Amino acid sequence: MSRKSPKKDSAAKRLVGYFKPYGKKVVFLLICAIVGVVFLITGPRVLGTATNVITMRAQYNQTGELSLDVNNPELAGIEKIRENVDAEGNYVGPPLKAGEMPVLKMVLMLLVAIYGLSAFFTYLQQKITAQVAQRAMFDLRENVDRKIQRLPLNYYDTHTHGDVLSRTTTDIETISTSLQQIMTQLLTAVFTIIGIVVMMFTLNWQMALIALVVLPAALFVCSRIAKKSQKFFQGQQQGLGAVNSYVEEHYAGHDVLKLYGAEDRAQHEFDEMNDTLNENARRAQFASSIMMPATNLVGNLGYVGICILGGFLTAGGSLTIGAIQAFLQYMQQFTQPIIQTSNIVNMMQSTLAAAERVFEFLDEPEIPAEKEDAVHIGKTEGHITFEHVKFGYSPDRILITDMNAEIRHGQKVGICGPTGAGKTTLINLLMRFYDLSGGAIKIDGVDTTDMTRQNVRSLFGMVLQDTWLYSASIRDNIRYGRPEATDEEVEDACKMANADYFIRTLPEGYDTMIDESAGNLSSGQKQLLTIARAFCANPQILILDEATSSVDTRTEKLMTDAMKKLTAGRTNFQIAHRLSTIFDADLILVLKDGDLVEQGTHGELMELGGVYAALYNSQFS
Amino acid sequence: MLKLYRGLKPYGKQLLLMVLLLFVQAFSMLMLPSMMSLIIDRGVVQGDMNYIVTAGVIMICITLAGSASAIGVGYFASKVAVGFCTDTRKKLFRHIGRFTLEEFDRVGTSSLTTRSTNDILQVQNFTIMLFRVIILAPIMCIGGIALAFQKNSTLAMVLVVCMPVIVVFLVLVLRSAFPLFRSMQSKLDKVNLVIRENITGVRVVRAFTAEQREEKRFEAANEDMTQTSTKSQVKVSTLMPLLMLIINLGTVAVVWFGGQQISMGVIQVGDMMALIQYLMLIMYALVMMSLIFALMPRASVCAERIMEVLEIEPVITDAKDAKIPEKKTGTVEFRDVTLTYGNSDTPAVSGISFTAMPGQTTALIGATGSGKSSVICMIPRLRDPAQGTVLVDGVDVREYDLAALRRRIAYVPQKSNLFAGTIRSNIAFSNENLSDEKMKRAARIAQADDFISKKELGYDDPVAEGGTNVSGGQRQRLAIARAMATDANIFVFDDSFSALDFKTDAAVRQAIRENTQDATVIIVAQRVGTIMNADKILVMDEGKIIGEGTHEELLRTCDIYAQIARTQLAGGGGEE
């Protein structure tokens, strides 16, 4: 079904497109991220300077001399230091008492400012990311919902609800949960890694080389393990799926298991599956648990390397202790972003897969546009003609070849045929859920394709077996077809539909909320509500699907009575499963294998002795 | 949660080993900074190159030991947590296997499924985190502080002050974010609900031209969710920056006080550097521990739900001295039986007395909800009566060995559940070693051999989970064949012909009668046509038998029966 448009951008590119409307904010958050990281990375370096200051101070205590590198960029900004230090960096201020450390104080104050700013910008970045990501997801969801309304019905008839639902809910959720994480973590992680490498090289290139060995090694180890564990996780997922469906099936059929003495066998089978799952899950969990220690190992080896090399260099006088300390802190800050990056790369794969499925949904062809000069019918006589109607769900399989029929105002039309004969097809055509392949259906002489679909549908009322109600109060459900209906009109409709009585027995009457799948109502009650809904909409033409299965005899009586009232004086189509409901129809349309094969009154059709007569005889002999 | 964790007992030794390894892991993580400080103070400051090398080698050993023990922890954590959950799943499946209708009604089939699968998975994931990360945190904290005190008590105080600040802060942020998370979840559910409604109700929405209104309804739900979600995310985004700030300020404090201590010659530079790193390690451990707040609530709810099921004792169990009576005639007798569901005040059926004789067909008819199924489900003890007795072959069913009782009865439930496998495995459900001949005979009786032979692989054609790849009518016929393949001499059909067309219905019934000459046949039906030829018809209404007799007798004596017959058998020209 899904035709790929010739020029389709990659899912990643399209996903990024959702951030375009927030371009300014995105730029701002990028700046914040960079600034935040720059401050964060400057921290250890300045801290190193502080350590150096302390070491020198310790020397001063011994020798009475204190020399500072005024060209050190971390100190450059502090004017007070310059006042007390000469061009060679020797301390020239008043002699210091023990415990008095003006330089350290200044450096540390600088540090507090750096850390404060870093925290502030990181917070800003994360906050803006949250806002932007949520907004982008809002837009994506809106697009998806709008798409739901614009897809032709054919799409829903050829795709399972499960498939559509997983694209519109699960996949979107996957995207939205991971997107924000990707945005916040990936940016900072990458910036941090780059920043740390730069910092290290400016401090000391030999030691930075250690880091450069460690970095790719850690990345490599991480991604290898991640890949491996992902494979095991798939195994766990499969094992889970197997156990899940086994459990579901066997709980649903638990009585059969007992009645046929198959419990022991089932337990045995379950144990086997459970053991397989155990094996897979254990492997998956173990593989993923190695990730941290393995990365840590690489990181720690780097740490040790720095301690040793740093020790030599410092002892040789080409490095300060503060620099070692800064290096050590950088090494510690390294592992976190590396693990994050490799996690995110994994996450991105599943996110992009989900995004692809969502975009595929958004790319489905939509309903053809309405005619611009559409005719509008406000009131109709209910005079409907089928003229040489030709139709098939796909062009190469025409079902209805040449259907002609005329239905006059107020007539009752019965539609019957064996299961799968295509009774709902006729409804699809009448309501313009599908467009014809040829011929025309006219209402009061106007071709329905010359009207807007909404106009056509507003003329019809529908009571189907599938009693769809939505999560709102009973009152709102009843006025679904006519939102402006007053409370009295709603109640009148319910009285006509014989639903008023049971609604009033509910604890909250008309304000009772309908649960998901309306579990608080019986199926008979739901059907009464759909009849009331049709009453309230007050349509001029009716389509009724006889819905009597799983309804007790009393409710059935109420329903037939209500249906009778509803159809009085209105042109109506009735789909019949039991022929007794349409004996008295003015016209009976008999369908078989998708096509109209016979039409006429009960008497005429019996005389004909064809499909209808055979159907009749099978039910009543 | 704790109750469920009692199941960890068999893993005691492995757990102990794991905790030991955790200690080694924590110890090695803390030792690295200590060694580093020695390198600085002894090696660098005193220019002792040999010491640097020796200490370096020791550090590498420590690192290796630490990593090895961390991997060991991972190994035992996965093994124990996954194994424990496998045990629980097994226990649960076994336990639920003993449940009958009563218990399934109470908890609900789909809920039981979730509890056996997803809930256990939640517990598993939490348990692994608990073992690997959460237990480590307190060890790290205590160890880190102990080492810090060993170095210098003034500086250690900085750590002691920092820790509660971090904890308080974590708790504060997470506490205020959690309600938001929860409300976000329910709002997300609402968004998904609207989407689901729009998809499942697409015909109705369009029929009522409500597309725009639905779009608005969705937009409102979407906006609501987006706002709450943004709010909660913004709240969470304060977490990391502020935590970092606290740690960094702590570091500044360590350096300030450390500087003074060094300048006074109390400690050395390396000591101060080690302390800075302890602080970092402790902080990471605490942040990881905060996971407990994120995972625990959900996991403990899941654990409670699992425990709840494990604590339900099934009502129907084997009698203590269960009997297997020798007599096997097939008589089924109800003596003044009353059945009550759960805690309901009004009985579902009451005062039921009748006898179904071998060689005869006994039928129950009545509107939905009149109690037909409730009556027959007491025969194989899917439920037990509140009062009165049900006797099979003259013996109270409660005295039977359950399996023996059920072997005497072939019962076809209303819902014809099939199981993944083949057509063969489904028909030969009660006896895996059923002969081909018997299997084919059963299929013929059920009028199923026709469509089976048309399948590509015949009897070996696969049946999908729950039998979704066969049509309703075929499913029902396979369920009948499954019953006919048993050695039972009591056959009970609970509305088992409803999906068959009139012709097949009649053919199946005739074949059953012909092939079960001496057996007792009990049929529940809604269609008069299905049962009008029965030897005895019981008419049920509102949980009571209100008429008994043959079709002809009942037409005369029972108003309700006559009324049902009239509507269903209405000849030409009749209405409704």
mmCIF file of C-alpha atoms in Angstrom, chain B residues 416 418 423 446-448 450-452 454-455 467 469-481 499-500:
data_model
loop_
_atom_site.group_PDB
_atom_site.id
_atom_site.type_symbol
_atom_site.label_atom_id
_atom_site.label_comp_id
_atom_site.label_asym_id
_atom_site.label_seq_id
_atom_site.Cartn_x
_atom_site.Cartn_y
_atom_site.Cartn_z
ATOM 1 C CA SER B 416 -13.641 -22.375 21.726
ATOM 2 C CA LEU B 418 -7.459 -23.401 20.581
ATOM 3 C CA ILE B 423 -4.784 -29.250 14.102
ATOM 4 C CA ALA B 446 -17.557 -32.551 14.280
ATOM 5 C CA GLN B 447 -17.951 -32.129 10.498
ATOM 6 C CA ALA B 448 -14.410 -30.814 10.487
ATOM 7 C CA ASP B 450 -13.904 -31.512 5.163
ATOM 8 C CA PHE B 451 -12.128 -28.258 5.817
ATOM 9 C CA ILE B 452 -9.144 -29.969 7.432
ATOM 10 C CA LYS B 454 -8.571 -28.857 2.283
ATOM 11 C CA LYS B 455 -5.706 -27.428 4.330
ATOM 12 C CA GLY B 467 -6.452 -20.283 16.866
ATOM 13 C CA ASN B 469 -5.897 -18.418 11.724
ATOM 14 C CA VAL B 470 -9.086 -20.477 11.622
ATOM 15 C CA SER B 471 -12.553 -18.993 11.270
ATOM 16 C CA GLY B 472 -15.058 -18.922 14.110
ATOM 17 C CA GLY B 473 -17.064 -21.812 12.731
ATOM 18 C CA GLN B 474 -13.977 -23.930 12.147
ATOM 19 C CA ARG B 475 -12.704 -23.141 15.603
ATOM 20 C CA GLN B 476 -15.951 -24.321 17.094
ATOM 21 C CA ARG B 477 -15.861 -27.543 15.100
ATOM 22 C CA LEU B 478 -12.294 -28.242 16.209
ATOM 23 C CA ALA B 479 -13.344 -27.681 19.805
ATOM 24 C CA ILE B 480 -16.126 -30.219 19.313
ATOM 25 C CA ALA B 481 -13.690 -32.657 17.702
ATOM 26 C CA ALA B 499 -21.107 -20.149 14.960
ATOM 27 C CA LEU B 500 -22.270 -22.995 12.718
#
